Amino acid sequence: MAKVKVKGSVVKQDIAATLTAVAQVIEFSTSGAESETYDATTLDTVGAGKEYAQTGYSEGGSFDFSIFLDPALAGHQALTDDITTPAERDYSVTFADSGTTAWTFTAAGIGLNVSGAMSDGLKADVSLKLDQLFDYAT
Amino acid sequence: MKAKLIKDTQAAPSAGDDSRLIEIRSIKFWPAGTVLEDKRAYRLVQLGVAEPADPECALAAGMTSEQMRIAQRQQEMVSKGIQPDDYQRYLDGEITGYDADGNDIPGPNYIEETEDE
């Protein structure tokens, strides 16, 4: 059991069948991963509580990360390449635990929002929509 | 176009079961020296992961030897998870990375932090 620091974690992107580290990542998060359920409540459900059951599918959700954007940097250009020429890509996030656990996944699509403010550096928020699920460690 | 990997490099799942892959602790790697043929191979050169293995790749990458050397050094930092704020300390040899607790791993030029009395 350990409390794992985020410092030293690495986000990697698929370029020419290699997983190559993305530079200048500030933060990352996942959201929306869940096992899918449906409302299984019927008129004769006993009690007030609604019933839910599993559909047998799971939603992979999305993987989001923020970077200090360098528009001239090849790795960041590789991200915008996928806006101009959409393609499924593999990604991974390697955690800074003692076993350097990695979750690999395939992104079906990418979203990229750039922000600039007087009081901050040039930043971009990248959102990756998962195709299927993370390759969670088990 | 073709690029030759400079170091052992983690393979993406898209690499499939290529016979050149090696597996270490369930992770697949392309061995250093592997020549990859891909329309985006020039990006590997620009990212400091590979060097051009044909004229088409060299032209697409559009980098001098010095620019490639700098890119390789930067990729080394990024792949070790060095924080942007620590890039200069890494380049100066003060740190070589972080341990599992997030503490600095001292480099040859490490400067011990002193506590104020």
PDB file of N, CA, C and O in Angstrom, chain B residues 1-2 5 13-14 19 23 28 31 33 39 50 61 63 68 73 80 89 117:
ATOM      1  N   MET B   1       8.625   6.237 -45.314  1.00  0.00           N
ATOM      2  CA  MET B   1       9.952   6.684 -44.906  1.00  0.00           C
ATOM      3  C   MET B   1      10.418   5.905 -43.684  1.00  0.00           C
ATOM      4  O   MET B   1       9.617   5.312 -42.968  1.00  0.00           O
ATOM      5  N   LYS B   2      11.735   5.898 -43.467  1.00  0.00           N
ATOM      6  CA  LYS B   2      12.288   5.043 -42.413  1.00  0.00           C
ATOM      7  C   LYS B   2      13.104   5.835 -41.388  1.00  0.00           C
ATOM      8  O   LYS B   2      13.809   6.778 -41.748  1.00  0.00           O
ATOM      9  N   LEU B   5      15.662   3.675 -34.525  1.00  0.00           N
ATOM     10  CA  LEU B   5      15.554   4.020 -33.107  1.00  0.00           C
ATOM     11  C   LEU B   5      16.925   4.090 -32.443  1.00  0.00           C
ATOM     12  O   LEU B   5      17.787   3.240 -32.675  1.00  0.00           O
ATOM     13  N   PRO B  13       0.627  -0.634 -28.768  1.00  0.00           N
ATOM     14  CA  PRO B  13      -0.131  -1.837 -29.122  1.00  0.00           C
ATOM     15  C   PRO B  13      -0.305  -1.987 -30.638  1.00  0.00           C
ATOM     16  O   PRO B  13      -0.405  -3.105 -31.138  1.00  0.00           O
ATOM     17  N   SER B  14      -0.292  -0.846 -31.344  1.00  0.00           N
ATOM     18  CA  SER B  14      -0.446  -0.914 -32.803  1.00  0.00           C
ATOM     19  C   SER B  14       0.714  -1.634 -33.477  1.00  0.00           C
ATOM     20  O   SER B  14       0.636  -1.983 -34.650  1.00  0.00           O
ATOM     21  N   SER B  19       7.944  -9.481 -35.057  1.00  0.00           N
ATOM     22  CA  SER B  19       8.952 -10.425 -34.544  1.00  0.00           C
ATOM     23  C   SER B  19      10.180  -9.728 -33.962  1.00  0.00           C
ATOM     24  O   SER B  19      10.960 -10.333 -33.235  1.00  0.00           O
ATOM     25  N   GLU B  23      10.205  -8.347 -25.028  1.00  0.00           N
ATOM     26  CA  GLU B  23       9.266  -8.114 -23.930  1.00  0.00           C
ATOM     27  C   GLU B  23      10.011  -8.097 -22.602  1.00  0.00           C
ATOM     28  O   GLU B  23      10.748  -9.032 -22.294  1.00  0.00           O
ATOM     29  N   LYS B  28       6.247  -4.418 -24.156  1.00  0.00           N
ATOM     30  CA  LYS B  28       6.963  -4.676 -25.408  1.00  0.00           C
ATOM     31  C   LYS B  28       7.796  -3.458 -25.814  1.00  0.00           C
ATOM     32  O   LYS B  28       7.332  -2.317 -25.715  1.00  0.00           O
ATOM     33  N   PRO B  31      13.843  -2.843 -29.947  1.00  0.00           N
ATOM     34  CA  PRO B  31      15.253  -2.695 -29.548  1.00  0.00           C
ATOM     35  C   PRO B  31      15.906  -1.509 -30.266  1.00  0.00           C
ATOM     36  O   PRO B  31      15.508  -1.155 -31.376  1.00  0.00           O
ATOM     37  N   GLY B  33      18.195   0.459 -32.587  1.00  0.00           N
ATOM     38  CA  GLY B  33      18.682   0.061 -33.901  1.00  0.00           C
ATOM     39  C   GLY B  33      17.592  -0.431 -34.839  1.00  0.00           C
ATOM     40  O   GLY B  33      17.820  -0.583 -36.041  1.00  0.00           O
ATOM     41  N   LYS B  39       4.709   6.519 -42.255  1.00  0.00           N
ATOM     42  CA  LYS B  39       4.608   7.865 -42.844  1.00  0.00           C
ATOM     43  C   LYS B  39       4.885   8.959 -41.815  1.00  0.00           C
ATOM     44  O   LYS B  39       5.125  10.107 -42.178  1.00  0.00           O
ATOM     45  N   ALA B  50      14.657   8.825 -32.665  1.00  0.00           N
ATOM     46  CA  ALA B  50      15.283   8.082 -33.762  1.00  0.00           C
ATOM     47  C   ALA B  50      16.107   9.018 -34.628  1.00  0.00           C
ATOM     48  O   ALA B  50      16.052  10.246 -34.474  1.00  0.00           O
ATOM     49  N   ALA B  61      12.092  15.476 -41.701  1.00  0.00           N
ATOM     50  CA  ALA B  61      12.436  15.928 -40.343  1.00  0.00           C
ATOM     51  C   ALA B  61      13.023  17.332 -40.392  1.00  0.00           C
ATOM     52  O   ALA B  61      12.752  18.161 -39.522  1.00  0.00           O
ATOM     53  N   MET B  63      16.055  18.606 -39.889  1.00  0.00           N
ATOM     54  CA  MET B  63      16.836  19.025 -38.723  1.00  0.00           C
ATOM     55  C   MET B  63      18.330  18.880 -38.972  1.00  0.00           C
ATOM     56  O   MET B  63      18.774  17.963 -39.677  1.00  0.00           O
ATOM     57  N   MET B  68      19.051  17.697 -33.763  1.00  0.00           N
ATOM     58  CA  MET B  68      18.684  16.326 -33.374  1.00  0.00           C
ATOM     59  C   MET B  68      19.260  15.992 -32.004  1.00  0.00           C
ATOM     60  O   MET B  68      18.612  15.348 -31.195  1.00  0.00           O
ATOM     61  N   ARG B  73      18.174  14.976 -26.211  1.00  0.00           N
ATOM     62  CA  ARG B  73      18.373  15.321 -24.796  1.00  0.00           C
ATOM     63  C   ARG B  73      17.023  15.673 -24.145  1.00  0.00           C
ATOM     64  O   ARG B  73      16.739  15.271 -23.022  1.00  0.00           O
ATOM     65  N   LYS B  80      11.689  10.517 -18.742  1.00  0.00           N
ATOM     66  CA  LYS B  80      11.950  10.227 -17.326  1.00  0.00           C
ATOM     67  C   LYS B  80      10.962  10.945 -16.414  1.00  0.00           C
ATOM     68  O   LYS B  80      11.061  10.860 -15.205  1.00  0.00           O
ATOM     69  N   ARG B  89      17.767  21.967 -14.108  1.00  0.00           N
ATOM     70  CA  ARG B  89      18.523  21.210 -13.094  1.00  0.00           C
ATOM     71  C   ARG B  89      18.991  19.876 -13.663  1.00  0.00           C
ATOM     72  O   ARG B  89      20.088  19.413 -13.367  1.00  0.00           O
ATOM     73  N   GLU B 117      18.514  28.475   9.464  1.00  0.00           N
ATOM     74  CA  GLU B 117      18.527  28.305  10.927  1.00  0.00           C
ATOM     75  C   GLU B 117      17.376  29.090  11.537  1.00  0.00           C
ATOM     76  O   GLU B 117      17.048  30.157  11.093  1.00  0.00           O
TER      77      GLU B 117
END
